[in-house]
Every structure is written in C-alpha cells, then in structure tokens.
C-alpha cells in the first residue's frame, strides 16, 4: 500500500480510526502495522476479533487450491451448515466421538477432519440410518450445532501437499527430500532398525508391523502415508527402488505379498506399516498452523485422534 506524501493530512481525513485500522490491516497485514509509527500495538491487540462463518473459513483455504472448488470431491460438510458462526476450530485426522467431545469442551463448533466421519470414503449414510452408533454420533454433532468438514482432496492438492509437508517436518527430513520425487528421501547410511526407531519416536508410535531385516543397511526411503493403495505402492517401488518403504496402511494380500516376493527374489527391501492415522496426523496439524496464520483472532486447536488399535 502506498501512502500519500502528506501523512498528516491523510490521517486527519480519517474520521473513523477503527475503520482506518481495519482497512490498513487488510492492505499491509498486522505484522507491518506493528512497526508503523502512527499505529499503537495496543490498538491492534484490543481490536475486536473478526467473525467468520464455516463457508468463509473453507473459502480461505480453497483460494490456495488450483481449480477449486472441485466438481467431484469427498471434501464436503458432514454435519452442520455453511452459515454457522465459528466459535473455534479443531483440526484432526478423524472426527471421532472422543474428538467431538473434546471440541465441545473447547467450545469449538467447527471440526476439520482429513478422513471420513461416517465409515466410508464417500460418507454415504443411507445404509446407516438405523444404526445406533451412527445415530449417536450424528445426534451429538446436531445437539451441539457442530459443523464437520472433510479436507482430504484439497489438502493433498495444496502446494505443497499439506500432509507431506507436515509429515516431513515431523520427521525432520526436510534436507533429505529429493526434488524429483516428493516421496523419496536419501538418508545417511543407517540400519533399518534405526530408521524404524526414528520414525516411531518422531510420530509417537508405540509399535509397528514390518517386513525386513533389522540390520539391513538403508539409505533410500519411500514415504507413502495414508492408504494410497497397492497399485501406487508397487509402481513407486518399481520406479524408485527403495531400501525401505514406509506406508500408512496396506492390504495384507497386496503390497505386503509383493514385498515378500521381492525379498525372496533377492531384492534388499523392507516394509513398515505405520498406521493410517499416525502417518497423516501431521497433515492435520499442518492445517491448524495454516489456519492460525490466516485467522489470528480465532481459536484454532489440533486434536490428535490417535491410533485406535493396540497390541497385546
């Protein structure tokens, strides 16, 4: 924003100082205002927070997505309405009953989840209308007027992919990313068991299932969080020739059997099943960080939905 040369005349022409602050904030941003000689920090901090609807929050993110909104997407409202005034936002992997209860405690009425709320990719609920678990969850959301929006397709389409950006940061692997492939990492030579220990520590995973030799020397790692499916897993393995493949989840009769046969053939390759939720949770946390930078006056919290499975 370019101010007139005569700042004093410019300022005295403003009859409503709050309106001036609001317009200037939109033009140059709060960080610039804090260093401005004619705007006090107290005035900015004491300004009333802006009110947002669910639709306005969603639209903020969609502005950064090429060709959004998509004609076909699973990223739709699962409960609530677009015109709900947002009191607080919770980001998470799954909008579980526990996460919903936590949102209620936090007085947050907008949950942004990465994965389905009602047990299928499309969140089709026609077949669940008489199901008691579905009814309990849907009623809980309705009772507290909570909107749930799935942010899956858009988050993965964002540049960078929000899930990968969050996961790479959580693993502290930024310097190992290969520019020609966002899923391939080249680490200093180490043992397979040390790669697994590092990932478990960084992602707070208690135990993992794996296929491989603990003392195998590893450098090339293929990172495929979530459930991208056997066709992508196998295509990426064939293309990248990794020492280790880290996936969120996999069908046991698909990717797992492929790696078993590859090892029997003589390939030096290992596979780790991290768990779907823990492998993409950093993406939901990334989304919370993004939102905090866009709506600083609104409560934004990340709630971990956790891995539901335990080991005996």
CSV table of C-alpha atoms in Angstrom, one decimal:
chain,number,residue,atom,x,y,z
A,1,UNK,CA,0.0,0.0,0.0
A,2,UNK,CA,1.4,3.5,-0.9
A,3,UNK,CA,0.5,6.3,1.5
A,4,UNK,CA,0.2,9.9,0.3
A,5,UNK,CA,3.3,12.0,0.8
A,6,UNK,CA,1.5,14.3,3.3
A,7,UNK,CA,0.8,11.8,6.1
A,8,UNK,CA,-0.7,14.3,8.5
A,9,UNK,CA,-3.4,15.4,6.0
A,10,UNK,CA,-4.1,11.8,5.2
A,11,UNK,CA,-4.6,10.9,8.8
A,12,UNK,CA,-6.7,13.8,9.7
A,13,UNK,CA,-9.0,13.0,6.8
A,14,UNK,CA,-9.9,9.7,8.5
A,15,UNK,CA,-12.9,10.2,10.7
A,16,UNK,CA,-13.2,6.7,11.9
A,17,UNK,CA,-9.9,5.5,13.3
A,18,UNK,CA,-11.0,1.9,13.7
A,19,UNK,CA,-12.2,1.8,10.1
A,20,UNK,CA,-8.8,3.1,9.1
A,21,UNK,CA,-7.0,0.4,11.1
A,22,UNK,CA,-9.3,-2.3,9.6
A,23,UNK,CA,-8.6,-1.1,6.0
A,24,UNK,CA,-4.9,-0.8,6.6
A,25,UNK,CA,-4.7,-4.2,8.2
A,26,UNK,CA,-6.2,-5.7,5.1
A,27,UNK,CA,-3.8,-3.9,2.8
A,28,UNK,CA,-0.5,-4.4,4.5
A,29,UNK,CA,-1.0,-7.0,7.3
A,30,UNK,CA,-0.8,-6.9,11.1
A,31,UNK,CA,2.9,-7.6,11.2
A,32,UNK,CA,3.6,-4.3,9.2
A,33,UNK,CA,1.2,-2.4,11.3
A,34,UNK,CA,3.1,-3.2,14.5
A,35,UNK,CA,6.1,-1.4,13.2
A,36,UNK,CA,4.1,1.6,11.9
A,37,UNK,CA,4.9,4.9,13.7
A,38,UNK,CA,1.2,6.1,13.8
A,39,UNK,CA,-0.5,2.8,15.0
A,40,UNK,CA,0.0,1.6,18.5
A,41,UNK,CA,0.3,-2.1,19.3
A,42,UNK,CA,-2.4,-1.8,22.0
A,43,UNK,CA,-5.0,-0.6,19.4
A,44,UNK,CA,-4.4,-3.7,17.3
A,45,UNK,CA,-4.4,-6.1,20.1
A,46,UNK,CA,-7.6,-4.6,21.6
A,47,UNK,CA,-9.5,-4.6,18.3
A,48,UNK,CA,-12.5,-7.0,18.4
A,49,UNK,CA,-11.8,-10.3,16.6
A,50,UNK,CA,-13.3,-10.8,13.2
A,51,UNK,CA,-16.3,-13.1,12.9
A,52,UNK,CA,-16.2,-16.0,10.4
A,53,UNK,CA,-18.7,-18.4,9.1
A,54,UNK,CA,-17.9,-22.0,8.2
A,55,UNK,CA,-18.1,-21.1,4.5
A,56,UNK,CA,-15.7,-18.2,4.9
A,57,UNK,CA,-13.1,-20.4,6.6
A,58,UNK,CA,-13.4,-23.1,3.9
A,59,UNK,CA,-13.2,-20.4,1.1
A,60,UNK,CA,-10.0,-19.1,2.6
A,61,UNK,CA,-8.3,-22.4,2.1
A,62,UNK,CA,-9.9,-23.0,-1.3
A,63,UNK,CA,-8.3,-19.8,-2.6
A,64,UNK,CA,-5.0,-21.5,-2.5
A,65,UNK,CA,-6.1,-24.6,-4.4
A,66,UNK,CA,-5.8,-24.7,-8.2
A,67,UNK,CA,-9.1,-25.1,-9.9
A,68,UNK,CA,-11.1,-25.2,-6.7
A,69,UNK,CA,-13.8,-25.9,-5.9
A,70,UNK,CA,-13.7,-29.4,-7.5
A,71,UNK,CA,-16.8,-30.7,-9.2
A,72,UNK,CA,-16.2,-34.2,-7.7
A,73,UNK,CA,-14.7,-34.4,-4.2
A,74,UNK,CA,-15.3,-36.0,-0.9
A,75,UNK,CA,-14.5,-32.7,0.8
A,76,UNK,CA,-18.0,-31.7,1.8
A,77,UNK,CA,-19.8,-30.9,5.0
A,78,UNK,CA,-20.6,-34.0,7.0
A,79,UNK,CA,-22.7,-32.1,9.6
A,80,UNK,CA,-23.8,-28.6,10.3
A,81,UNK,CA,-24.3,-25.8,7.8
A,82,UNK,CA,-22.1,-23.3,5.9
A,83,UNK,CA,-23.6,-20.3,7.7
A,84,UNK,CA,-22.7,-21.4,11.2
A,85,UNK,CA,-20.7,-18.6,13.0
A,86,UNK,CA,-17.4,-20.2,14.1
A,87,UNK,CA,-16.5,-20.1,17.8
A,88,UNK,CA,-13.4,-22.2,17.4
A,89,UNK,CA,-11.8,-24.7,15.1
A,90,UNK,CA,-10.4,-28.2,15.8
A,91,UNK,CA,-8.3,-30.0,13.1
A,92,UNK,CA,-7.9,-33.7,13.3
A,93,UNK,CA,-7.4,-36.9,11.3
A,94,UNK,CA,-10.8,-38.4,12.2
A,95,UNK,CA,-13.8,-36.7,13.8
A,96,UNK,CA,-14.2,-39.5,16.3
A,97,UNK,CA,-16.7,-39.3,19.2
A,98,UNK,CA,-13.8,-38.5,21.5
A,99,UNK,CA,-12.6,-35.7,19.3
A,100,UNK,CA,-16.2,-34.3,19.1
A,101,UNK,CA,-16.4,-34.4,22.9
A,102,UNK,CA,-13.1,-32.6,23.1
A,103,UNK,CA,-14.3,-29.9,20.7
A,104,UNK,CA,-17.4,-29.4,22.9
A,105,UNK,CA,-15.1,-28.9,25.9
A,106,UNK,CA,-13.0,-26.4,23.9
A,107,UNK,CA,-16.1,-24.6,22.8
A,108,UNK,CA,-15.1,-25.2,19.2
A,109,UNK,CA,-18.0,-25.7,16.8
A,110,UNK,CA,-16.1,-26.4,13.6
A,111,UNK,CA,-14.1,-29.6,13.1
A,112,UNK,CA,-11.9,-30.0,10.0
A,113,UNK,CA,-11.1,-33.7,9.6
A,114,UNK,CA,-8.9,-35.3,7.0
A,115,UNK,CA,-10.7,-38.6,6.8
A,116,UNK,CA,-14.3,-39.8,6.7
A,117,UNK,CA,-16.6,-39.2,9.6
A,118,UNK,CA,-19.2,-41.9,8.9
A,119,UNK,CA,-17.1,-45.0,8.0
A,120,UNK,CA,-16.9,-44.9,4.2
A,121,UNK,CA,-14.8,-42.8,1.7
A,122,UNK,CA,-17.9,-41.0,0.4
A,123,UNK,CA,-19.5,-40.7,3.9
A,124,UNK,CA,-22.7,-42.3,2.4
A,125,UNK,CA,-25.1,-42.6,5.4
A,126,UNK,CA,-28.2,-44.0,3.7
A,127,UNK,CA,-27.2,-47.5,4.8
A,128,UNK,CA,-26.6,-46.3,8.4
A,129,UNK,CA,-29.9,-44.6,9.2
A,130,UNK,CA,-31.0,-47.3,11.6
A,131,UNK,CA,-27.5,-47.9,13.0
A,132,UNK,CA,-27.2,-46.9,16.7
A,133,UNK,CA,-23.5,-45.9,16.5
A,134,UNK,CA,-24.2,-43.6,13.5
A,135,UNK,CA,-27.3,-42.1,15.2
A,136,UNK,CA,-25.3,-41.4,18.4
A,137,UNK,CA,-22.5,-39.6,16.6
A,138,UNK,CA,-24.8,-37.7,14.3
A,139,UNK,CA,-27.1,-36.6,17.2
A,140,UNK,CA,-24.1,-35.5,19.2
A,141,UNK,CA,-23.0,-33.2,16.4
A,142,UNK,CA,-26.5,-31.9,15.8
A,143,UNK,CA,-27.1,-31.3,19.5
A,144,UNK,CA,-24.1,-29.1,19.8
A,145,UNK,CA,-24.5,-27.5,16.3
A,146,UNK,CA,-21.1,-28.6,15.2
A,147,UNK,CA,-20.0,-28.4,11.6
A,148,UNK,CA,-17.7,-31.1,10.3
A,149,UNK,CA,-15.9,-30.5,7.0
A,150,UNK,CA,-13.6,-33.1,5.4
A,151,UNK,CA,-10.4,-31.6,4.0
A,152,UNK,CA,-8.8,-34.5,2.1
A,153,UNK,CA,-8.6,-33.8,-1.7
A,154,UNK,CA,-7.9,-30.1,-1.2
A,155,UNK,CA,-5.2,-30.7,1.4
A,156,UNK,CA,-3.4,-33.2,-0.8
A,157,UNK,CA,-3.7,-30.8,-3.8
A,158,UNK,CA,-2.3,-27.8,-2.0
A,159,UNK,CA,1.2,-26.8,-3.0
A,160,UNK,CA,2.9,-28.2,-1.0
A,161,UNK,CA,0.8,-31.2,-0.1
A,162,UNK,CA,-0.2,-30.4,3.4
A,163,UNK,CA,0.1,-34.0,4.6
A,164,UNK,CA,3.6,-34.5,3.2
A,165,UNK,CA,4.7,-31.0,4.4
A,166,UNK,CA,3.5,-31.8,7.9
A,167,UNK,CA,5.0,-35.3,7.9
A,168,UNK,CA,8.4,-34.4,6.6
A,169,UNK,CA,8.6,-31.6,9.2
A,170,UNK,CA,7.6,-34.0,12.0
A,171,UNK,CA,10.3,-36.5,10.9
A,172,UNK,CA,12.9,-33.7,10.5
A,173,UNK,CA,13.7,-35.0,7.0
A,174,UNK,CA,13.4,-31.7,5.1
A,175,UNK,CA,17.1,-31.9,4.0
A,176,UNK,CA,16.7,-35.4,2.6
A,177,UNK,CA,13.8,-34.7,0.2
A,178,UNK,CA,14.7,-35.4,-3.4
A,179,UNK,CA,13.5,-32.6,-5.7
A,180,UNK,CA,12.4,-35.0,-8.5
A,181,UNK,CA,10.2,-37.0,-6.1
A,182,UNK,CA,8.4,-35.7,-3.0
A,183,UNK,CA,8.0,-39.3,-1.7
A,184,UNK,CA,11.7,-40.3,-2.0
A,185,UNK,CA,14.3,-39.5,0.7
A,186,UNK,CA,18.0,-40.2,0.7
A,187,UNK,CA,19.3,-40.5,4.3
A,188,UNK,CA,22.8,-41.0,5.6
A,189,UNK,CA,23.6,-44.8,5.6
A,190,UNK,CA,22.0,-46.4,8.6
A,191,UNK,CA,20.4,-49.7,9.8
A,192,UNK,CA,16.8,-50.4,9.0
A,193,UNK,CA,16.1,-50.8,12.8
A,194,UNK,CA,17.4,-47.2,13.3
A,195,UNK,CA,15.1,-45.8,10.6
A,196,UNK,CA,12.1,-47.5,12.4
A,197,UNK,CA,13.2,-46.3,15.8
A,198,UNK,CA,13.5,-42.7,14.5
A,199,UNK,CA,10.0,-42.8,12.9
A,200,UNK,CA,8.4,-44.3,16.0
A,201,UNK,CA,10.0,-41.7,18.2
A,202,UNK,CA,9.1,-38.7,16.0
A,203,UNK,CA,5.5,-39.8,15.3
A,204,UNK,CA,4.9,-41.2,18.8
A,205,UNK,CA,4.1,-44.7,17.6
A,206,UNK,CA,4.2,-47.5,20.2
A,207,UNK,CA,4.8,-50.4,17.8
A,208,UNK,CA,4.8,-51.1,14.1
A,209,UNK,CA,4.5,-54.1,11.8
A,210,UNK,CA,7.3,-54.6,9.5
A,211,UNK,CA,8.8,-57.0,6.9
A,212,UNK,CA,12.6,-56.9,6.6
A,213,UNK,CA,16.0,-57.4,8.3
A,214,UNK,CA,16.7,-55.1,11.2
A,215,UNK,CA,20.4,-54.8,10.4
A,216,UNK,CA,19.9,-54.1,6.7
A,217,UNK,CA,21.8,-51.0,5.6
A,218,UNK,CA,19.4,-48.3,4.3
A,219,UNK,CA,19.7,-45.0,2.5
A,220,UNK,CA,16.8,-44.7,0.1
A,221,UNK,CA,13.4,-44.4,1.8
A,222,UNK,CA,10.0,-44.3,0.1
A,223,UNK,CA,7.4,-42.5,2.2
A,224,UNK,CA,3.7,-43.1,1.3
A,225,UNK,CA,1.4,-42.1,4.2
A,226,UNK,CA,-2.3,-42.9,4.4
A,227,UNK,CA,-3.8,-45.6,2.2
A,228,UNK,CA,-2.7,-44.8,-1.3
A,229,UNK,CA,-3.2,-48.4,-2.4
A,230,UNK,CA,-1.2,-51.3,-3.8
A,231,UNK,CA,-1.1,-50.0,-7.4
A,232,UNK,CA,0.7,-46.8,-6.3
A,233,UNK,CA,2.8,-48.6,-3.7
A,234,UNK,CA,4.1,-51.1,-6.3
A,235,UNK,CA,4.5,-48.6,-9.1
A,236,UNK,CA,6.6,-46.3,-6.8
A,237,UNK,CA,8.7,-49.3,-5.5
A,238,UNK,CA,9.4,-50.3,-9.1
A,239,UNK,CA,10.3,-46.7,-10.1
A,240,UNK,CA,12.4,-45.7,-7.0
A,241,UNK,CA,14.0,-49.0,-6.0
A,242,UNK,CA,14.0,-48.0,-2.3
A,243,UNK,CA,15.7,-49.8,0.6
A,244,UNK,CA,12.7,-49.1,2.9
A,245,UNK,CA,9.1,-48.4,2.2
A,246,UNK,CA,7.1,-46.6,4.9
A,247,UNK,CA,3.3,-46.7,4.3
A,248,UNK,CA,0.3,-45.8,6.4
A,249,UNK,CA,-1.6,-48.9,5.7
A,250,UNK,CA,-1.8,-51.7,3.1
A,251,UNK,CA,-3.9,-54.6,2.2
A,252,UNK,CA,-2.0,-57.6,3.5
A,253,UNK,CA,-2.7,-59.6,0.3
A,254,UNK,CA,-1.4,-56.9,-1.9
A,255,UNK,CA,1.6,-54.7,-1.1
A,256,UNK,CA,2.8,-57.0,1.8
A,257,UNK,CA,2.8,-60.0,-0.5
A,258,UNK,CA,4.6,-58.1,-3.2
A,259,UNK,CA,7.4,-57.1,-0.9
A,260,UNK,CA,7.6,-60.6,0.4
A,261,UNK,CA,8.1,-61.9,-3.1
A,262,UNK,CA,10.6,-59.2,-3.9
A,263,UNK,CA,12.7,-60.2,-0.9
A,264,UNK,CA,12.5,-63.9,-1.9
A,265,UNK,CA,13.7,-62.8,-5.4
A,266,UNK,CA,16.8,-61.2,-3.7
A,267,UNK,CA,15.8,-57.5,-3.5
A,268,UNK,CA,17.1,-55.7,-0.4
A,269,UNK,CA,13.8,-54.0,0.5
A,270,UNK,CA,11.9,-53.6,3.8
A,271,UNK,CA,8.4,-52.5,4.5
A,272,UNK,CA,6.9,-50.8,7.5
A,273,UNK,CA,3.2,-50.3,8.2
A,274,UNK,CA,3.0,-47.2,10.3
A,275,UNK,CA,-0.8,-47.0,10.8
A,276,UNK,CA,-3.1,-44.7,8.8
A,277,UNK,CA,-4.0,-42.2,11.4
A,278,UNK,CA,-0.4,-41.6,12.8
A,279,UNK,CA,1.0,-41.4,9.3
A,280,UNK,CA,-1.2,-38.5,8.2
A,281,UNK,CA,-1.9,-36.8,11.6
A,282,UNK,CA,1.0,-34.3,10.9
A,283,UNK,CA,-1.0,-33.1,7.9
A,284,UNK,CA,-4.0,-32.2,10.2
A,285,UNK,CA,-1.6,-30.4,12.5
A,286,UNK,CA,-0.1,-28.5,9.4
A,287,UNK,CA,-3.7,-27.4,8.7
A,288,UNK,CA,-4.0,-25.9,12.2
A,289,UNK,CA,-0.8,-24.0,11.7
A,290,UNK,CA,-2.0,-22.7,8.4
A,291,UNK,CA,-5.3,-21.5,9.9
A,292,UNK,CA,-3.6,-19.7,12.8
A,293,UNK,CA,-1.8,-17.6,10.3
A,294,UNK,CA,-5.0,-16.7,8.4
A,295,UNK,CA,-7.5,-16.2,11.2
A,296,UNK,CA,-5.3,-15.0,14.2
A,297,UNK,CA,-8.4,-13.8,16.2
A,298,UNK,CA,-10.0,-17.2,16.2
A,299,UNK,CA,-9.2,-20.2,18.4
A,300,UNK,CA,-7.6,-23.0,16.3
A,301,UNK,CA,-6.6,-26.2,18.0
A,302,UNK,CA,-5.2,-29.5,16.8
A,303,UNK,CA,-6.6,-32.6,18.5
A,304,UNK,CA,-4.9,-35.9,17.8
A,305,UNK,CA,-7.4,-38.7,17.0
A,306,UNK,CA,-4.8,-41.4,17.8
A,307,UNK,CA,-4.3,-44.9,16.5
A,308,UNK,CA,-7.4,-46.9,17.7
A,309,UNK,CA,-5.6,-50.2,17.7
A,310,UNK,CA,-3.5,-51.7,20.5
A,311,UNK,CA,-1.0,-54.6,20.6
A,312,UNK,CA,-1.4,-57.5,23.1
